[in-house]
Amino acid sequence: MNISRKEFLHLTGKGIIGLSLLPKLSNTFFAELSGRTNTTGEPMIEVKTKRLDLKHTWTLSRNSSDFKNNVFVKLEKDGIIGIGEAAPNVRYGENAELTTQRIHEATNVFKDKNLFHYMNIKDELDDQILDQSCAKAALDIALMDWVGKSCGIPLYKLWGLDPSDTPVTSFSIGIDTIDIIKQKVREAEPYPILKIKVGTDRDQEIINTVRSVTDKPIRVDANEGWKSKEVAFKNIEWLISRGVEFIEQPMPAQMLEETAWLREKVGIPIIADEAVKSSSDIPVLAKAYDGINIKLMKSGGLLEAFRMIQMAKALKMKIMLGCMIESSVAISAAAQIAPFVDYADLDGNLLISNDPFKGVEVKDGHLIYNDKPGLGVEGEF
Ligand code: MG
């Protein structure tokens, strides 16, 4: 493709080059853009586990934790460093040890590769990493950070996105005692939308507690906690009376028929989270859910998240972009595609007290982008 870097930046600034052109652009084009025809040195991949401490004990309907061990990847080639992050999740049988092992096993995929051929690398990673999708996410995020840095521009600009299209992000309130929930809701005062974790036998108490402190919009996530469609129906009817905007994963992922029944009966959107990991899960969900919650840790990174966005849009489903408990590395990565989505839930780095990195910031629910290349992240690996 014959186009100068200046012309490209002009086009992306106009939003002309966007998602639809990505596959065509992905190979030689980016190499030309960065002033390279190939990458020469061998890539070096380093892996490190870092303990992220939670500000409050984090409780969902299925488990509780005070810290998370996330796995970080440093991908270095030709003097440029890309950083990635994996947030292993017990729901998907993931842990830091297995994730680290999968990353080490997959380093052969990068050997003798031109890293600008990142769609080919994605295909190979899909073949190689069959569990621990967060391991794939860490490598994909590091790869795309490297590509963005090599081109000298933030990924959202490379993809022709306008940060002002990014929806305000919600702030999550985990399950807790009445007093702590009140305290958390007060601490979340600057955030205009709250996401409340439910799926317990004391959901009404939790929501009434939140409502005793604030009347701001709330969304609700049951994390598969309601085990029958009748219970879910009754709970959602009550939640609607308390001004809830939508409900995430009311019942276990495998209860598809029951969720389809529920969707016909209730008047607020039902969003799939645990029921959807990657694009191949989406078509069957269209009959039971109004939307999907995309997370980079489930999809295995940004490139698969793109594919999911395209598929959900084609099926006229709503798109939410969520996260696990993550540092600013993975949150900044998700922010690079956030202008595409309907709902953002990118608060993982706000829930920890020792974020080792600094990148896209969340202020009062607004994502504050910077102009640094790649993910826009800085910090000690
Ligand atoms: Mg969820």
Short mmCIF file of C-alpha atoms and ligand atoms in Angstrom, two decimals:
data_model
loop_
_atom_site.label_atom_id
_atom_site.label_comp_id
_atom_site.label_asym_id
_atom_site.label_seq_id
_atom_site.Cartn_x
_atom_site.Cartn_y
_atom_site.Cartn_z
CA MET A 1 0.00 0.00 0.00
CA ASN A 2 1.39 3.36 -1.01
CA ILE A 3 0.65 5.79 1.73
CA SER A 4 2.91 7.96 3.83
CA ARG A 5 2.84 8.05 7.61
CA LYS A 6 1.55 11.62 7.48
CA GLU A 7 -1.29 10.64 5.14
CA PHE A 8 -2.15 7.69 7.35
CA LEU A 9 -2.36 9.84 10.45
CA HIS A 10 -4.54 12.29 8.55
CA LEU A 11 -6.90 9.47 7.55
CA THR A 12 -7.10 7.95 11.02
CA GLY A 13 -7.71 11.43 12.42
CA LYS A 14 -10.76 11.60 10.16
CA GLY A 15 -11.83 8.14 11.28
CA ILE A 16 -11.65 6.91 7.69
CA ILE A 17 -9.36 4.00 8.39
CA GLY A 18 -11.10 1.93 11.01
CA LEU A 19 -11.80 -1.58 12.04
CA SER A 20 -13.02 -2.78 8.66
CA LEU A 21 -9.65 -2.19 7.03
CA LEU A 22 -7.57 -3.75 9.77
CA PRO A 23 -7.03 -7.17 8.22
CA LYS A 24 -5.89 -5.60 4.94
CA LEU A 25 -3.56 -3.21 6.66
CA SER A 26 -2.06 -5.53 9.15
CA ASN A 27 0.93 -6.92 7.33
CA THR A 28 3.27 -4.89 5.19
CA PHE A 29 1.45 -1.67 5.83
CA PHE A 30 2.43 -1.28 9.46
CA ALA A 31 5.97 -2.28 8.67
CA GLU A 32 6.13 0.54 6.12
CA LEU A 33 4.44 2.89 8.53
CA SER A 34 7.11 2.35 11.13
CA GLY A 35 9.87 2.82 8.59
CA ARG A 36 10.83 -0.84 8.73
CA THR A 37 10.53 -3.54 6.14
CA ASN A 38 11.06 -6.31 8.62
CA THR A 39 12.05 -6.88 12.18
CA THR A 40 15.51 -8.28 12.50
CA GLY A 41 16.48 -9.39 16.00
CA GLU A 42 15.07 -12.37 17.86
CA PRO A 43 12.30 -11.45 20.30
CA MET A 44 13.01 -11.85 24.01
CA ILE A 45 10.12 -12.70 26.28
CA GLU A 46 10.27 -12.29 30.06
CA VAL A 47 7.52 -13.33 32.47
CA LYS A 48 6.95 -12.08 36.02
CA THR A 49 4.20 -12.62 38.58
CA LYS A 50 3.20 -9.59 40.63
CA ARG A 51 0.89 -9.56 43.61
CA LEU A 52 -1.87 -6.97 43.30
CA ASP A 53 -3.41 -6.05 46.69
CA LEU A 54 -7.11 -5.25 46.78
CA LYS A 55 -8.23 -2.14 48.66
CA HIS A 56 -11.19 -4.12 50.03
CA THR A 57 -11.70 -7.88 50.20
CA TRP A 58 -13.27 -8.69 46.82
CA THR A 59 -16.30 -10.96 47.09
CA LEU A 60 -18.50 -12.33 44.28
CA SER A 61 -21.29 -14.88 44.49
CA ARG A 62 -18.68 -17.66 44.01
CA ASN A 63 -15.50 -16.61 45.85
CA SER A 64 -13.59 -14.03 47.86
CA SER A 65 -10.01 -12.67 47.74
CA ASP A 66 -7.68 -10.06 49.27
CA PHE A 67 -5.10 -10.09 46.48
CA LYS A 68 -4.52 -11.42 42.96
CA ASN A 69 -1.36 -12.84 41.42
CA ASN A 70 -1.26 -11.44 37.89
CA VAL A 71 1.33 -12.47 35.32
CA PHE A 72 3.17 -9.81 33.31
CA VAL A 73 4.97 -10.25 29.99
CA LYS A 74 7.78 -8.19 28.51
CA LEU A 75 8.28 -8.66 24.77
CA GLU A 76 11.46 -7.03 23.47
CA LYS A 77 12.63 -6.88 19.91
CA ASP A 78 14.79 -4.40 18.00
CA GLY A 79 15.09 -2.25 21.13
CA ILE A 80 11.34 -1.82 21.52
CA ILE A 81 9.48 -3.24 24.53
CA GLY A 82 5.84 -4.30 24.61
CA ILE A 83 4.17 -5.03 27.96
CA GLY A 84 1.27 -7.42 28.53
CA GLU A 85 -0.70 -8.74 31.49
CA ALA A 86 -2.65 -11.88 32.38
CA ALA A 87 -5.22 -11.92 35.20
CA PRO A 88 -5.83 -15.64 35.87
CA ASN A 89 -9.41 -16.38 36.96
CA VAL A 90 -10.49 -19.46 38.94
CA ARG A 91 -13.88 -19.50 37.13
CA TYR A 92 -12.00 -20.61 34.00
CA GLY A 93 -9.56 -22.97 35.74
CA GLU A 94 -6.72 -20.48 35.52
CA ASN A 95 -3.85 -19.76 37.92
CA ALA A 96 -0.54 -17.90 37.78
CA GLU A 97 1.61 -21.06 37.54
CA LEU A 98 -0.24 -22.59 34.57
CA THR A 99 -0.51 -19.20 32.89
CA THR A 100 3.25 -18.68 33.20
CA GLN A 101 3.81 -22.15 31.77
CA ARG A 102 1.55 -21.48 28.77
CA ILE A 103 3.34 -18.21 28.03
CA HIS A 104 6.74 -19.93 28.10
CA GLU A 105 5.44 -22.72 25.84
CA ALA A 106 4.10 -20.18 23.34
CA THR A 107 7.30 -18.14 22.99
CA ASN A 108 8.27 -20.35 20.02
CA VAL A 109 5.40 -18.72 18.09
CA PHE A 110 7.37 -15.46 18.04
CA LYS A 111 10.61 -17.02 16.85
CA ASP A 112 11.75 -15.84 13.38
CA LYS A 113 8.58 -13.79 13.01
CA ASN A 114 8.00 -10.34 11.64
CA LEU A 115 5.94 -8.97 14.54
CA PHE A 116 3.98 -6.71 12.18
CA HIS A 117 2.36 -9.91 10.88
CA TYR A 118 0.35 -9.94 14.05
CA MET A 119 -2.80 -11.51 12.61
CA ASN A 120 -0.73 -14.57 11.67
CA ILE A 121 0.76 -14.63 15.16
CA LYS A 122 -2.75 -14.47 16.64
CA ASP A 123 -3.78 -17.52 14.58
CA GLU A 124 -0.76 -19.45 15.83
CA LEU A 125 -1.40 -18.44 19.44
CA ASP A 126 -5.01 -19.64 19.04
CA ASP A 127 -3.69 -23.03 17.93
CA GLN A 128 -1.07 -23.20 20.65
CA ILE A 129 -2.85 -21.93 23.79
CA LEU A 130 -5.98 -24.01 24.40
CA ASP A 131 -6.57 -23.17 28.05
CA GLN A 132 -5.43 -20.22 30.22
CA SER A 133 -6.82 -17.71 27.71
CA CYS A 134 -5.37 -14.97 29.91
CA ALA A 135 -1.88 -16.23 28.89
CA LYS A 136 -2.81 -15.55 25.28
CA ALA A 137 -4.14 -12.13 26.30
CA ALA A 138 -0.81 -11.22 27.92
CA LEU A 139 1.12 -12.09 24.75
CA ASP A 140 -1.42 -10.40 22.45
CA ILE A 141 -1.40 -7.20 24.55
CA ALA A 142 2.42 -7.13 24.64
CA LEU A 143 2.52 -7.72 20.88
CA MET A 144 0.10 -4.89 20.10
CA ASP A 145 1.89 -2.56 22.54
CA TRP A 146 5.08 -3.36 20.63
CA VAL A 147 3.39 -2.65 17.27
CA GLY A 148 1.97 0.67 18.50
CA LYS A 149 5.32 1.73 19.95
CA SER A 150 7.09 0.72 16.73
CA CYS A 151 4.68 2.96 14.80
CA GLY A 152 5.10 5.72 17.37
CA ILE A 153 1.37 6.27 18.02
CA PRO A 154 -1.27 5.10 20.51
CA LEU A 155 -3.21 2.03 19.38
CA TYR A 156 -6.55 3.84 19.49
CA LYS A 157 -5.17 6.29 16.91
CA LEU A 158 -3.74 3.49 14.81
CA TRP A 159 -7.27 2.06 14.72
CA GLY A 160 -8.92 5.36 13.86
CA LEU A 161 -10.92 5.66 17.08
CA ASP A 162 -12.12 8.80 18.82
CA PRO A 163 -11.68 8.60 22.63
CA SER A 164 -14.65 10.92 23.09
CA ASP A 165 -16.87 8.02 21.90
CA THR A 166 -15.87 5.97 24.97
CA PRO A 167 -18.80 5.50 27.36
CA VAL A 168 -18.47 6.44 31.02
CA THR A 169 -17.25 3.42 33.01
CA SER A 170 -19.14 1.95 35.93
CA PHE A 171 -17.49 1.34 39.31
CA SER A 172 -18.01 -2.09 40.92
CA ILE A 173 -19.20 -2.73 44.47
CA GLY A 174 -18.42 -6.28 45.65
CA ILE A 175 -20.53 -8.29 48.09
CA ASP A 176 -19.89 -7.22 51.69
CA THR A 177 -21.37 -6.36 55.07
CA ILE A 178 -23.94 -3.59 55.23
CA ASP A 179 -21.51 -1.11 56.79
CA ILE A 180 -18.74 -1.81 54.27
CA ILE A 181 -21.16 -1.60 51.32
CA LYS A 182 -22.27 1.81 52.57
CA GLN A 183 -18.62 2.87 52.91
CA LYS A 184 -17.79 1.59 49.39
CA VAL A 185 -20.75 3.41 47.86
CA ARG A 186 -19.66 6.63 49.59
CA GLU A 187 -16.08 6.12 48.34
CA ALA A 188 -17.51 5.68 44.84
CA GLU A 189 -19.18 9.08 45.03
CA PRO A 190 -17.27 10.51 42.00
CA TYR A 191 -18.41 7.64 39.76
CA PRO A 192 -21.73 8.32 38.01
CA ILE A 193 -22.68 4.64 37.47
CA LEU A 194 -22.31 1.73 39.91
CA LYS A 195 -22.21 -2.00 39.18
CA ILE A 196 -23.43 -3.99 42.17
CA LYS A 197 -22.48 -7.61 42.72
CA VAL A 198 -25.44 -9.77 43.77
CA GLY A 199 -26.41 -13.43 43.30
CA THR A 200 -26.74 -14.16 47.04
CA ASP A 201 -29.65 -14.88 49.37
CA ARG A 202 -29.40 -11.30 50.68
CA ASP A 203 -29.62 -9.39 47.39
CA GLN A 204 -32.52 -7.19 48.53
CA GLU A 205 -30.56 -6.13 51.60
CA ILE A 206 -27.52 -5.30 49.42
CA ILE A 207 -29.51 -3.21 46.94
CA ASN A 208 -31.53 -1.47 49.67
CA THR A 209 -28.24 -0.57 51.37
CA VAL A 210 -26.88 0.91 48.13
CA ARG A 211 -30.14 2.79 47.59
CA SER A 212 -30.02 4.17 51.15
CA VAL A 213 -26.83 6.02 50.14
CA THR A 214 -27.36 6.92 46.47
CA ASP A 215 -29.98 7.17 43.72
CA LYS A 216 -27.46 7.11 40.84
CA PRO A 217 -27.90 4.57 37.98
CA ILE A 218 -27.01 1.02 38.99
CA ARG A 219 -26.28 -2.13 37.01
CA VAL A 220 -26.33 -5.54 38.61
CA ASP A 221 -24.10 -8.60 38.15
CA ALA A 222 -25.33 -11.92 39.61
CA ASN A 223 -22.23 -13.88 38.45
CA GLU A 224 -24.42 -16.98 37.76
CA GLY A 225 -25.70 -16.82 41.34
CA TRP A 226 -29.43 -17.50 40.74
CA LYS A 227 -29.96 -21.18 40.07
CA SER A 228 -33.52 -21.24 38.65
CA LYS A 229 -35.41 -19.11 36.12
CA GLU A 230 -38.26 -18.52 38.59
CA VAL A 231 -35.86 -17.14 41.23
CA ALA A 232 -34.09 -15.02 38.59
CA PHE A 233 -37.43 -13.67 37.31
CA LYS A 234 -38.63 -12.73 40.77
CA ASN A 235 -35.31 -11.07 41.62
CA ILE A 236 -35.14 -9.08 38.37
CA GLU A 237 -38.74 -7.85 38.73
CA TRP A 238 -37.80 -6.53 42.16
CA LEU A 239 -34.53 -5.02 40.87
CA ILE A 240 -36.44 -3.17 38.14
CA SER A 241 -38.54 -1.57 40.88
CA ARG A 242 -35.26 -0.34 42.42
CA GLY A 243 -34.14 1.35 39.20
CA VAL A 244 -31.63 -1.18 37.87
CA GLU A 245 -30.49 -0.51 34.29
CA PHE A 246 -29.47 -4.03 33.23
CA ILE A 247 -28.54 -7.42 34.60
CA GLU A 248 -25.36 -9.36 33.92
CA GLN A 249 -25.23 -13.18 33.89
CA PRO A 250 -28.28 -13.93 36.09
CA MET A 251 -27.99 -17.72 35.85
CA PRO A 252 -25.24 -20.28 35.18
CA ALA A 253 -23.77 -20.03 31.68
CA GLN A 254 -25.11 -23.43 30.62
CA MET A 255 -28.74 -22.46 31.39
CA LEU A 256 -29.32 -21.05 27.91
CA GLU A 257 -32.97 -22.09 27.44
CA GLU A 258 -33.90 -20.74 30.87
CA THR A 259 -32.14 -17.45 30.10
CA ALA A 260 -34.04 -17.18 26.78
CA TRP A 261 -37.30 -17.69 28.75
CA LEU A 262 -36.24 -15.03 31.24
CA ARG A 263 -35.34 -12.53 28.55
CA GLU A 264 -38.84 -12.74 27.06
CA LYS A 265 -40.39 -11.92 30.41
CA VAL A 266 -38.29 -9.08 31.81
CA GLY A 267 -38.06 -5.49 30.62
CA ILE A 268 -34.32 -4.79 31.03
CA PRO A 269 -31.36 -6.06 28.99
CA ILE A 270 -29.66 -9.30 29.99
CA ILE A 271 -25.91 -9.35 29.30
CA ALA A 272 -23.80 -12.51 28.97
CA ASP A 273 -20.49 -12.59 30.81
CA GLU A 274 -19.48 -16.06 32.02
CA ALA A 275 -21.41 -17.50 29.02
CA VAL A 276 -19.11 -15.84 26.46
CA LYS A 277 -15.35 -16.05 26.12
CA SER A 278 -14.57 -15.63 22.43
CA SER A 279 -16.29 -14.99 19.10
CA SER A 280 -17.32 -18.61 18.48
CA ASP A 281 -19.55 -18.48 21.60
CA ILE A 282 -21.60 -15.52 20.39
CA PRO A 283 -24.07 -16.74 17.69
CA VAL A 284 -25.89 -19.20 19.96
CA LEU A 285 -26.22 -16.54 22.69
CA ALA A 286 -28.15 -14.11 20.48
CA LYS A 287 -31.44 -15.90 21.24
CA ALA A 288 -31.02 -15.65 25.02
CA TYR A 289 -29.08 -12.45 25.73
CA ASP A 290 -29.32 -8.82 24.63
CA GLY A 291 -25.59 -8.26 24.81
CA ILE A 292 -22.16 -9.61 25.67
CA ASN A 293 -19.47 -8.57 28.12
CA ILE A 294 -16.11 -8.75 26.36
CA LYS A 295 -13.02 -9.07 28.56
CA LEU A 296 -9.51 -9.31 27.16
CA MET A 297 -8.67 -12.10 29.62
CA LYS A 298 -11.50 -14.25 28.27
CA SER A 299 -11.04 -13.41 24.59
CA GLY A 300 -7.29 -13.90 24.71
CA GLY A 301 -6.49 -10.29 23.85
CA LEU A 302 -7.30 -7.30 21.66
CA LEU A 303 -7.37 -9.00 18.27
CA GLU A 304 -10.03 -11.54 19.28
CA ALA A 305 -11.93 -8.75 21.08
CA PHE A 306 -12.11 -6.96 17.70
CA ARG A 307 -13.60 -10.06 16.13
CA MET A 308 -16.16 -10.27 18.95
CA ILE A 309 -17.13 -6.62 18.49
CA GLN A 310 -17.73 -7.20 14.78
CA MET A 311 -19.79 -10.31 15.42
CA ALA A 312 -21.90 -8.73 18.17
CA LYS A 313 -22.58 -5.70 16.00
CA ALA A 314 -23.65 -7.96 13.12
CA LEU A 315 -26.05 -9.76 15.47
CA LYS A 316 -27.33 -6.42 16.81
CA MET A 317 -26.24 -7.26 20.33
CA LYS A 318 -25.14 -4.67 22.89
CA ILE A 319 -21.44 -4.66 23.75
CA MET A 320 -20.02 -4.19 27.20
CA LEU A 321 -16.27 -4.06 27.79
CA GLY A 322 -15.31 -5.39 31.20
CA CYS A 323 -12.21 -6.50 33.06
CA MET A 324 -10.89 -8.70 35.84
CA ILE A 325 -8.85 -7.37 38.76
CA GLU A 326 -6.07 -5.91 36.61
CA SER A 327 -3.31 -3.32 36.70
CA SER A 328 -3.16 -0.30 34.39
CA VAL A 329 -1.52 -2.48 31.71
CA ALA A 330 -4.61 -4.55 30.87
CA ILE A 331 -7.01 -1.68 31.62
CA SER A 332 -5.09 0.59 29.23
CA ALA A 333 -5.17 -2.17 26.62
CA ALA A 334 -8.97 -2.46 26.90
CA ALA A 335 -9.26 1.32 26.72
CA GLN A 336 -7.71 1.19 23.23
CA ILE A 337 -10.92 -0.40 21.89
CA ALA A 338 -13.41 1.16 24.33
CA PRO A 339 -14.71 3.79 21.86
CA PHE A 340 -16.40 0.86 20.01
CA VAL A 341 -18.63 -0.30 22.88
CA ASP A 342 -21.99 0.58 24.48
CA TYR A 343 -21.06 0.06 28.14
CA ALA A 344 -17.65 0.23 29.83
CA ASP A 345 -16.77 -1.49 33.09
CA LEU A 346 -13.05 -0.83 33.32
CA ASP A 347 -12.40 -0.33 36.99
CA GLY A 348 -10.04 -3.24 37.82
CA ASN A 349 -7.05 -0.98 38.48
CA LEU A 350 -9.14 1.25 40.76
CA LEU A 351 -9.82 -1.68 43.09
CA ILE A 352 -6.11 -2.33 43.83
CA SER A 353 -3.79 -0.36 46.12
CA ASN A 354 -0.40 -1.10 44.50
CA ASP A 355 -0.77 -0.68 40.73
CA PRO A 356 2.79 -1.13 39.38
CA PHE A 357 1.98 0.79 36.19
CA LYS A 358 0.47 4.07 35.05
CA GLY A 359 -1.45 4.42 31.81
CA VAL A 360 -4.93 5.37 30.70
CA GLU A 361 -6.52 6.81 33.83
CA VAL A 362 -10.07 6.60 35.07
CA LYS A 363 -11.31 9.83 36.62
CA ASP A 364 -14.88 10.12 37.86
CA GLY A 365 -15.87 7.39 35.44
CA HIS A 366 -14.21 9.01 32.42
CA LEU A 367 -11.27 7.30 30.73
CA ILE A 368 -8.45 9.79 30.33
CA TYR A 369 -6.33 8.81 27.33
CA ASN A 370 -2.76 9.94 26.84
CA ASP A 371 -0.76 10.46 23.67
CA LYS A 372 1.98 7.94 24.42
CA PRO A 373 2.54 5.17 21.84
CA GLY A 374 1.11 1.66 22.11
CA LEU A 375 -0.95 1.16 25.26
CA GLY A 376 0.39 4.42 26.72
CA VAL A 377 1.67 2.58 29.78
CA GLU A 378 4.75 3.36 31.88
CA GLY A 379 6.19 1.56 34.89
CA GLU A 380 8.80 -0.87 36.18
CA PHE A 381 8.38 -4.34 34.68
MG MG B 1 -19.63 -10.13 35.25
#
